[in-house]
CSV table of C-alpha atoms in Angstrom, one decimal:
chain,number,residue,atom,x,y,z
A,1,MET,CA,68.3,-258.9,-18.2
A,2,SER,CA,65.8,-259.9,-20.3
A,3,SER,CA,65.5,-262.5,-23.1
A,4,ASN,CA,66.8,-260.5,-25.5
A,5,GLY,CA,69.6,-259.0,-23.7
A,6,GLN,CA,70.9,-262.3,-22.7
A,7,ASP,CA,70.5,-263.8,-26.7
A,8,ASN,CA,72.8,-260.7,-27.3
A,9,ASP,CA,75.5,-261.2,-24.6
A,10,LEU,CA,76.2,-264.8,-25.6
A,11,ASN,CA,76.2,-264.2,-29.1
A,12,ALA,CA,78.7,-261.7,-28.5
A,13,LYS,CA,80.5,-264.0,-26.4
A,14,ILE,CA,80.4,-266.9,-29.2
A,15,LEU,CA,81.5,-263.9,-31.8
A,16,LYS,CA,84.9,-263.3,-29.8
A,17,GLN,CA,85.5,-267.1,-29.6
A,18,LEU,CA,85.6,-268.0,-32.9
A,19,GLU,CA,87.1,-264.4,-34.1
A,20,TYR,CA,89.9,-265.3,-31.3
A,21,TYR,CA,90.5,-268.8,-33.0
A,22,PHE,CA,90.6,-267.6,-36.1
A,23,GLY,CA,92.9,-263.8,-35.0
A,24,ASP,CA,96.2,-263.0,-36.6
A,25,VAL,CA,97.6,-264.4,-32.9
A,26,ASN,CA,95.9,-267.6,-32.1
A,27,LEU,CA,96.2,-268.8,-36.1
A,28,GLN,CA,99.8,-268.0,-36.1
A,29,ARG,CA,100.5,-271.0,-33.4
A,30,ASP,CA,97.7,-273.2,-32.9
A,31,LYS,CA,98.7,-276.2,-35.0
A,32,PHE,CA,95.3,-278.1,-34.4
A,33,LEU,CA,93.2,-275.9,-36.3
A,34,GLN,CA,96.2,-274.9,-39.3
A,35,ASP,CA,96.1,-278.5,-40.1
A,36,GLU,CA,92.2,-278.7,-39.9
A,37,MET,CA,92.3,-275.6,-42.5
A,38,LYS,CA,94.6,-277.2,-44.9
A,39,LYS,CA,92.2,-280.2,-44.9
A,40,ASP,CA,89.3,-278.4,-47.3
A,41,HIS,CA,90.6,-274.8,-48.5
A,42,GLY,CA,90.5,-273.3,-45.0
A,43,TRP,CA,87.3,-274.5,-44.3
A,44,VAL,CA,86.7,-276.0,-40.5
A,45,PRO,CA,83.8,-278.1,-39.5
A,46,LEU,CA,81.9,-276.7,-36.8
A,47,ASP,CA,82.0,-280.1,-35.0
A,48,VAL,CA,85.0,-279.9,-35.1
A,49,LEU,CA,85.3,-276.4,-33.1
A,50,LEU,CA,82.7,-277.6,-31.0
A,51,THR,CA,85.4,-280.2,-28.8
A,52,PHE,CA,87.3,-276.6,-28.0
A,53,ASN,CA,86.3,-276.2,-24.3
A,54,ARG,CA,85.7,-272.8,-24.3
A,55,LEU,CA,83.0,-272.6,-27.2
A,56,LYS,CA,80.9,-275.9,-26.1
A,57,GLN,CA,80.9,-274.2,-23.1
A,58,LEU,CA,79.3,-271.5,-24.5
A,59,THR,CA,76.6,-273.2,-26.8
A,60,THR,CA,77.0,-276.7,-28.6
A,61,ASP,CA,74.2,-275.3,-31.1
A,62,LYS,CA,75.6,-274.8,-34.1
A,63,ALA,CA,72.8,-272.6,-35.7
A,64,ALA,CA,73.6,-269.8,-33.0
A,65,ILE,CA,77.0,-270.4,-33.7
A,66,VAL,CA,76.4,-269.3,-37.4
A,67,ALA,CA,73.8,-266.8,-36.3
A,68,ALA,CA,76.5,-265.2,-34.1
A,69,VAL,CA,79.3,-264.6,-36.5
A,70,LYS,CA,77.3,-263.5,-39.9
A,71,ASP,CA,78.3,-260.4,-39.7
A,72,SER,CA,81.8,-261.0,-38.8
A,73,GLU,CA,85.0,-259.3,-40.4
A,74,ILE,CA,87.0,-262.2,-39.8
A,75,VAL,CA,84.8,-265.3,-39.8
A,76,ASP,CA,83.1,-266.7,-43.1
A,77,VAL,CA,80.4,-269.3,-42.6
A,78,SER,CA,79.8,-271.6,-45.2
A,79,GLU,CA,76.5,-272.3,-47.6
A,80,ASP,CA,75.4,-275.3,-45.9
A,81,SER,CA,76.1,-273.2,-42.1
A,82,GLU,CA,78.4,-276.3,-41.8
A,83,LYS,CA,81.3,-274.6,-42.0
A,84,VAL,CA,83.5,-271.8,-40.9
A,85,ARG,CA,87.3,-269.9,-41.9
A,86,ARG,CA,89.2,-267.2,-42.0
A,87,ASN,CA,87.9,-264.5,-44.3
A,88,PRO,CA,90.3,-264.7,-47.3
A,89,ALA,CA,89.5,-260.9,-47.6
A,90,VAL,CA,91.4,-260.5,-44.9
A,91,PRO,CA,95.3,-262.5,-45.1
A,92,ILE,CA,96.6,-264.1,-42.4
A,93,PRO,CA,100.3,-262.0,-41.6
A,94,GLU,CA,103.3,-263.8,-41.7
A,95,ASN,CA,104.9,-265.8,-38.8
A,96,SER,CA,108.1,-263.8,-38.4
A,97,LEU,CA,110.3,-262.7,-35.7
A,98,GLU,CA,108.7,-258.9,-36.9
A,99,PHE,CA,105.2,-259.8,-36.1
A,100,TRP,CA,105.8,-261.3,-32.6
A,101,GLN,CA,108.0,-258.5,-32.0
A,102,GLU,CA,105.0,-256.1,-32.9
A,103,VAL,CA,102.7,-257.9,-31.0
A,104,LYS,CA,104.6,-257.7,-28.0
A,105,THR,CA,104.5,-253.7,-28.6
A,106,ARG,CA,100.6,-254.1,-27.3
A,107,THR,CA,100.9,-256.8,-24.7
A,108,VAL,CA,101.1,-255.6,-21.3
A,109,TYR,CA,101.6,-258.1,-18.3
A,110,ILE,CA,99.7,-257.9,-15.0
A,111,LYS,CA,100.2,-259.4,-12.2
A,112,GLY,CA,98.6,-259.5,-8.8
A,113,PHE,CA,94.9,-261.4,-9.5
A,114,PRO,CA,93.7,-264.1,-6.9
A,115,PRO,CA,94.9,-267.5,-7.8
A,116,GLU,CA,91.1,-268.6,-7.8
A,117,THR,CA,90.4,-265.7,-10.3
A,118,THR,CA,88.4,-266.8,-13.7
A,119,LEU,CA,89.5,-266.1,-17.7
A,120,ASP,CA,85.8,-264.5,-17.6
A,121,ASP,CA,86.9,-262.2,-14.6
A,122,ILE,CA,90.0,-261.1,-15.8
A,123,MET,CA,87.8,-260.9,-19.7
A,124,GLU,CA,85.4,-258.9,-17.5
A,125,PHE,CA,87.9,-256.6,-15.8
A,126,LEU,CA,89.6,-255.6,-19.2
A,127,LYS,CA,86.6,-255.0,-21.4
A,128,PRO,CA,86.1,-251.7,-20.4
A,129,HIS,CA,89.9,-250.7,-21.7
A,130,GLY,CA,89.8,-251.6,-25.2
A,131,ASP,CA,89.7,-254.9,-27.7
A,132,ILE,CA,91.4,-257.8,-26.4
A,133,VAL,CA,92.4,-259.9,-28.7
A,134,ASN,CA,94.9,-262.4,-26.5
A,135,VAL,CA,94.8,-263.5,-22.8
A,136,VAL,CA,97.6,-266.0,-21.5
A,137,MET,CA,97.0,-266.9,-18.2
A,138,ARG,CA,99.9,-268.5,-16.7
A,139,ARG,CA,100.3,-271.7,-14.9
A,140,LEU,CA,103.0,-273.2,-12.5
A,141,LYS,CA,104.1,-276.2,-14.1
A,142,GLU,CA,103.5,-278.9,-11.9
A,143,SER,CA,99.5,-278.0,-10.5
A,144,ARG,CA,98.4,-276.2,-13.4
A,145,ALA,CA,97.6,-273.5,-10.3
A,146,PHE,CA,97.0,-270.6,-11.8
A,147,LYS,CA,99.8,-268.0,-11.0
A,148,GLY,CA,98.0,-264.5,-10.4
A,149,SER,CA,99.7,-263.2,-13.6
A,150,ILE,CA,98.6,-262.8,-17.0
A,151,PHE,CA,99.8,-261.2,-20.6
A,152,ALA,CA,97.1,-259.5,-22.2
A,153,THR,CA,96.5,-258.7,-26.0
A,154,PHE,CA,95.7,-255.2,-27.1
A,155,LYS,CA,93.7,-255.1,-30.5
A,156,ASP,CA,96.4,-251.5,-31.1
A,157,LYS,CA,99.4,-250.4,-28.7
A,158,GLU,CA,97.9,-247.3,-28.1
A,159,SER,CA,95.3,-249.5,-25.8
A,160,ALA,CA,97.6,-251.0,-24.5
A,161,GLU,CA,99.4,-248.2,-23.2
A,162,ASN,CA,97.2,-246.1,-22.0
A,163,PHE,CA,96.0,-249.4,-19.9
A,164,VAL,CA,99.2,-249.2,-18.5
A,165,LYS,CA,99.3,-245.6,-17.4
A,166,SER,CA,95.2,-245.3,-16.5
A,167,GLU,CA,94.3,-245.2,-12.7
A,168,GLY,CA,91.5,-247.3,-13.8
A,169,THR,CA,93.2,-250.4,-14.1
A,170,GLN,CA,95.3,-250.4,-10.9
A,171,LYS,CA,93.5,-252.6,-9.0
A,172,PHE,CA,91.3,-256.0,-9.6
A,173,LYS,CA,88.3,-256.0,-6.7
A,174,ASP,CA,90.6,-253.9,-4.2
A,175,ILE,CA,93.5,-255.9,-4.7
A,176,ASP,CA,96.9,-253.4,-6.5
A,177,LEU,CA,98.0,-254.6,-9.6
A,178,ILE,CA,101.8,-254.6,-11.4
A,179,ARG,CA,101.0,-253.8,-14.7
A,180,MET,CA,103.9,-252.9,-17.5
A,181,MET,CA,104.2,-253.3,-21.1
A,182,GLN,CA,105.9,-256.7,-22.0
A,183,ASN,CA,108.2,-255.2,-23.4
A,184,ASP,CA,109.6,-253.8,-19.9
A,185,TYR,CA,108.9,-257.1,-18.4
A,186,TRP,CA,111.1,-259.4,-20.4
A,187,ALA,CA,113.9,-256.5,-19.7
A,188,LYS,CA,113.4,-256.6,-16.2
A,189,GLU,CA,113.5,-260.1,-16.1
A,190,ILE,CA,116.8,-260.3,-18.1
A,191,ALA,CA,118.6,-257.7,-15.5
A,192,GLU,CA,117.0,-259.6,-12.3
A,193,ASN,CA,118.3,-262.7,-14.2
A,194,LYS,CA,121.8,-261.4,-14.8
A,195,GLU,CA,121.8,-260.3,-11.2
A,196,ARG,CA,120.5,-263.3,-10.2
A,197,LYS,CA,123.3,-265.3,-11.9
A,198,ALA,CA,126.3,-263.0,-10.9
A,199,ALA,CA,125.0,-263.2,-7.5
A,200,GLU,CA,125.1,-267.5,-7.9
A,201,LYS,CA,128.2,-267.3,-9.4
A,202,ALA,CA,130.0,-265.0,-6.5
A,203,LEU,CA,128.5,-267.4,-3.7
A,204,LYS,CA,129.9,-270.5,-5.7
A,205,ASN,CA,133.1,-269.0,-6.1
A,206,GLN,CA,133.0,-268.0,-2.2
A,207,LYS,CA,132.3,-271.2,-1.3
A,208,LYS,CA,135.0,-272.6,-3.5
A,209,ASN,CA,137.5,-270.6,-2.2
A,210,GLU,CA,136.3,-271.6,1.7
A,211,THR,CA,136.6,-275.5,0.3
A,212,ARG,CA,140.5,-274.3,-1.1
A,213,LYS,CA,140.9,-272.4,2.0
A,214,ASN,CA,139.8,-275.4,4.2
A,215,THR,CA,141.9,-277.7,2.0
A,216,ASP,CA,144.7,-275.9,2.4
A,217,ASP,CA,144.5,-275.7,6.3
A,218,ALA,CA,144.1,-279.4,6.1
A,219,HIS,CA,147.3,-279.5,4.4
A,220,SER,CA,149.1,-277.2,6.4
A,221,ALA,CA,147.5,-278.6,9.6
A,222,VAL,CA,148.8,-282.4,8.4
A,223,HIS,CA,149.8,-284.6,10.6
A,224,PHE,CA,153.9,-284.8,11.0
A,225,LEU,CA,156.6,-286.4,12.9
A,226,LYS,CA,157.8,-283.8,14.8
A,227,GLY,CA,161.3,-282.9,16.0
A,228,GLN,CA,162.7,-283.8,12.5
A,229,VAL,CA,163.8,-280.2,11.6
A,230,LEU,CA,167.2,-278.5,12.3
A,231,GLN,CA,167.4,-274.7,12.4
A,232,VAL,CA,171.1,-273.8,11.8
A,233,THR,CA,172.2,-270.6,11.8
A,234,GLY,CA,175.9,-269.0,12.1
A,235,LEU,CA,177.0,-270.1,8.0
A,236,PRO,CA,179.6,-268.7,6.2
A,237,THR,CA,177.7,-266.4,3.2
A,238,GLU,CA,180.4,-268.0,0.8
A,239,ASN,CA,181.0,-271.0,-0.5
A,240,VAL,CA,177.5,-272.8,0.9
A,241,SER,CA,175.3,-274.6,-1.3
A,242,ILE,CA,172.9,-277.2,-0.5
A,243,ALA,CA,175.1,-280.2,-1.7
A,244,LEU,CA,177.9,-279.1,0.7
A,245,LEU,CA,175.3,-278.6,3.8
A,246,LYS,CA,173.4,-282.3,2.7
A,247,GLU,CA,177.8,-283.7,2.7
A,248,PHE,CA,177.8,-282.4,6.0
A,249,PHE,CA,175.2,-283.0,8.1
A,250,ASN,CA,174.7,-286.4,6.8
A,251,LYS,CA,177.3,-287.7,8.9
A,252,TYR,CA,175.1,-287.7,11.5
A,253,ALA,CA,171.6,-288.0,10.2
A,254,PRO,CA,170.7,-288.3,6.3
A,255,VAL,CA,169.2,-285.3,5.5
A,256,ALA,CA,166.0,-286.0,3.1
A,257,TYR,CA,165.2,-282.1,2.7
A,258,ALA,CA,167.0,-278.6,3.0
A,259,VAL,CA,165.9,-275.0,2.6
A,260,TYR,CA,168.8,-272.8,2.4
A,261,ASP,CA,169.2,-269.4,0.1
A,262,GLN,CA,172.3,-268.9,-1.7
A,263,GLY,CA,174.2,-266.1,0.6
A,264,SER,CA,172.3,-266.4,3.8
A,265,SER,CA,173.6,-267.4,7.2
A,266,GLU,CA,170.6,-269.4,8.0
A,267,ALA,CA,169.2,-273.1,7.0
A,268,SER,CA,166.5,-275.6,7.1
A,269,LEU,CA,167.4,-279.4,7.3
A,270,ARG,CA,165.1,-282.1,8.1
A,271,PHE,CA,166.1,-285.3,8.5
A,272,GLN,CA,165.0,-288.4,6.8
A,273,SER,CA,163.2,-291.0,9.5
A,274,SER,CA,160.1,-293.0,9.6
A,275,GLU,CA,159.7,-291.9,13.8
A,276,GLU,CA,159.9,-288.9,15.7
A,277,ASN,CA,162.6,-286.8,17.1
A,278,ALA,CA,165.6,-287.6,13.9
A,279,ALA,CA,166.7,-284.5,14.2
A,280,VAL,CA,167.1,-284.2,18.0
A,281,ASN,CA,169.0,-287.5,17.8
A,282,ALA,CA,171.2,-285.9,14.7
A,283,LEU,CA,172.3,-282.7,17.5
A,284,GLU,CA,172.6,-285.2,20.2
A,285,LYS,CA,175.8,-286.9,17.6
A,286,MET,CA,176.7,-283.1,16.7
A,287,ASN,CA,177.3,-282.0,20.1
A,288,GLU,CA,178.5,-285.3,21.1
A,289,ALA,CA,181.0,-284.9,18.3
A,290,ALA,CA,181.5,-281.5,19.2
A,291,LYS,CA,183.6,-282.0,22.5
A,292,GLU,CA,186.2,-282.4,20.5
A,293,THR,CA,186.2,-278.8,19.6
A,294,GLU,CA,185.7,-277.0,22.9
A,295,GLY,CA,181.8,-277.9,22.5
A,296,LYS,CA,181.5,-276.3,19.1
A,297,ILE,CA,180.0,-277.1,16.1
A,298,GLN,CA,181.9,-276.3,13.1
A,299,PHE,CA,181.5,-275.7,9.4
A,300,GLN,CA,184.3,-274.8,7.5
A,301,GLY,CA,185.6,-273.1,10.4
A,302,HIS,CA,182.9,-271.1,11.6
A,303,GLU,CA,180.7,-272.0,14.5
A,304,LEU,CA,177.0,-273.1,13.9
A,305,GLN,CA,174.3,-272.7,16.2
A,306,CYS,CA,171.3,-275.5,16.2
A,307,LYS,CA,168.4,-275.9,17.2
A,308,VAL,CA,165.3,-278.5,16.7
A,309,LEU,CA,161.6,-276.4,15.5
A,310,GLU,CA,158.8,-277.0,18.1
A,311,GLY,CA,155.6,-275.7,18.9
A,312,GLU,CA,154.6,-273.1,16.5
A,313,GLU,CA,157.9,-272.4,14.6
A,314,GLU,CA,157.4,-276.3,13.6
A,315,GLU,CA,154.3,-275.8,12.3
A,316,LYS,CA,154.7,-273.2,10.4
A,317,TYR,CA,158.0,-274.9,9.2
A,318,TRP,CA,155.4,-277.7,7.9
A,319,ALA,CA,152.6,-275.2,6.6
A,320,ASP,CA,155.3,-273.1,4.6
A,321,PHE,CA,156.5,-276.9,3.0
A,322,THR,CA,153.2,-278.1,2.0
A,323,LYS,CA,151.9,-274.6,0.5
A,324,ASN,CA,155.1,-274.7,-1.6
A,325,LYS,CA,154.7,-278.0,-2.7
A,326,SER,CA,151.2,-277.5,-3.5
A,327,ALA,CA,152.2,-274.1,-5.9
A,328,LYS,CA,154.9,-275.9,-7.5
A,329,ASP,CA,152.8,-279.1,-8.3
A,330,ALA,CA,149.8,-277.4,-9.5
A,331,ARG,CA,152.6,-275.2,-11.9
A,332,GLY,CA,153.7,-278.6,-13.2
A,333,TYR,CA,150.2,-279.5,-13.5
A,334,GLN,CA,149.4,-276.2,-15.9
A,335,SER,CA,153.0,-276.8,-17.4
A,336,HIS,CA,151.9,-280.2,-18.5
A,337,ASN,CA,148.5,-278.9,-19.6
A,338,ARG,CA,149.9,-276.0,-21.6
A,339,ARG,CA,152.4,-279.3,-23.6
A,340,GLY,CA,149.3,-280.9,-24.4
A,341,GLY,CA,150.3,-283.6,-22.3
A,342,ARG,CA,149.9,-286.8,-23.8
A,343,GLY,CA,149.5,-286.6,-27.4
A,344,ASN,CA,151.2,-283.9,-28.6
A,345,ASN,CA,149.0,-281.2,-28.5
A,346,ARG,CA,146.6,-282.8,-30.2
A,347,ARG,CA,142.6,-282.4,-30.0
A,348,GLY,CA,140.6,-285.7,-28.7
A,349,GLY,CA,143.7,-287.5,-28.1
A,350,GLY,CA,142.9,-289.8,-31.9
A,351,ARG,CA,140.4,-290.6,-34.4
A,352,GLY,CA,137.6,-288.4,-34.3
A,353,GLY,CA,139.7,-285.6,-31.1
A,354,GLY,CA,137.2,-282.9,-30.2
A,355,ARG,CA,134.2,-284.3,-31.3
A,356,ASP,CA,132.7,-284.7,-27.5
A,357,ARG,CA,133.8,-281.3,-27.2
A,358,ASP,CA,132.0,-280.0,-30.5
A,359,PHE,CA,128.9,-281.4,-29.6
A,360,ARG,CA,128.6,-280.1,-26.2
A,361,ASN,CA,129.0,-277.0,-27.6
A,362,ASN,CA,126.4,-277.4,-30.4
A,363,LYS,CA,123.6,-278.7,-27.8
A,364,ARG,CA,120.9,-276.7,-28.3
A,365,ALA,CA,118.2,-275.9,-24.9
A,366,ARG,CA,115.3,-277.0,-25.5
A,367,VAL,CA,112.1,-274.3,-24.5
A,368,ASP,CA,109.0,-273.4,-24.7
A,369,ASP,CA,107.7,-269.5,-25.3
A,370,ASP,CA,104.9,-269.6,-22.8
A,371,GLU,CA,103.4,-267.1,-25.2
A,372,ASN,CA,103.1,-269.8,-27.9
A,373,ALA,CA,100.8,-272.4,-26.0
A,374,GLY,CA,97.9,-273.7,-26.3
A,375,ALA,CA,94.6,-272.2,-27.3
A,376,GLU,CA,91.7,-273.5,-24.5
A,377,GLU,CA,92.3,-273.0,-21.0
A,378,ASP,CA,92.3,-276.8,-20.4
A,379,GLY,CA,93.5,-277.6,-23.7
A,380,GLY,CA,91.0,-280.0,-24.9
A,381,ASN,CA,92.3,-280.2,-27.8
A,382,GLY,CA,96.3,-280.7,-27.7
A,383,VAL,CA,97.5,-278.0,-29.6
A,384,LYS,CA,101.0,-277.6,-29.9
A,385,LYS,CA,102.8,-274.8,-30.9
A,386,PRO,CA,105.5,-273.9,-32.6
A,387,LYS,CA,108.7,-272.6,-31.5
A,388,VAL,CA,109.5,-268.3,-32.8
A,389,GLU,CA,113.1,-269.2,-33.4
A,390,ALA,CA,114.8,-265.8,-32.3
A,391,ASP,CA,117.8,-265.0,-29.4
A,392,GLU,CA,115.7,-262.1,-28.1
A,393,VAL,CA,112.8,-264.6,-27.5
A,394,LYS,CA,115.3,-267.2,-26.1
A,395,GLN,CA,116.9,-264.9,-23.6
A,396,GLU,CA,112.9,-264.0,-22.5
A,397,VAL,CA,112.2,-267.5,-22.6
A,398,LYS,CA,115.1,-268.3,-20.0
A,399,ALA,CA,114.2,-265.1,-18.3
A,400,GLU,CA,110.6,-266.7,-17.2
A,401,ALA,CA,112.5,-270.3,-16.9
A,402,ALA,CA,114.5,-268.6,-14.0
A,403,GLU,CA,111.9,-267.5,-12.1
A,404,VAL,CA,109.4,-270.7,-12.0
A,405,LYS,CA,109.3,-273.1,-14.1
A,406,THR,CA,105.7,-272.9,-16.0
A,407,GLU,CA,104.0,-274.4,-18.4
A,408,VAL,CA,101.5,-271.5,-20.2
A,409,LYS,CA,98.5,-272.0,-21.9
A,410,THR,CA,96.7,-269.3,-24.2
A,411,GLU,CA,93.3,-268.6,-23.1
A,412,ALA,CA,90.0,-266.7,-24.7
């Protein structure tokens, strides 16, 4: 390339960089530059701009900068050629949700670039496909390594849509690229995030149910004293109650618990003892006493058949008992909560009741929109960007955070 050609190429790069700094997208969120513009009616010293990495990589010659932007429609040069500003005849759009929504209609998501790809490589790739006003190289938060994906904002919506549709944009150095409009990307991310959360919730519930089942099984398999339960059949179906049963069997051993349905001919009785075979011992006493009635154990004139539960029958009894007790305890706990427990249904249980809960519900997550971060590839000027406060944008940010937590800087 001739010397004149090199100069023209450098002038074009300088012009593009200055018009980026003072362009609609960057000025909306570049607080550093906004603050500098407030100091002198919009004028910014070239010495300040030359602290920006991208510009000083191109040139440190003020005269070269002035020459490059002298015919710009966006950037004005001061009479002493020491300062520049945004052309007052080109008003800055209002920083509003509507503005950023419009920007997204002409912003493209592109993925598949190699990690070593530079901003210059990307700008060169995009150059034939339209006027690019902003590029975001997305980076991993911790390592700052390039993720291989970008957001590229075109000057107009038509150019952005044509880029996505064009077959000539499918590859970067023989590498296949994923391309879609930014709004489509966010819709996809939000949908996938919902699916991911639903799957995580289902897995969490599954583990919770498994834990509950294991706990129930553990309760069911709790160690118990063997030989405590007596199964009784042959009871009369009338004029029988648990109180009468306990009164009869207490003669042989203290009854701790009785299972009996009104009108049934069967009952189960568990005897109270700190040692095994309480029911075995009670049955031996019954059989001894039955010798006086021809070996029959009689209750209200009916002969009873009694046996001590063993093996699986005994285990089932204890499993059912434990399960029913747990269910009863749970119902009691829920009933207690519905009544409000202590405090007679007062929220918070005292002065300032409910204050902690309201605080938790009103906490707002701090989010950083990928599109609203720095104006330099290396962040040399420490720019901090304002957030766009809108539910839609917050949803998009959360979806992005679910993929990989990133800290992305705008680069051009």
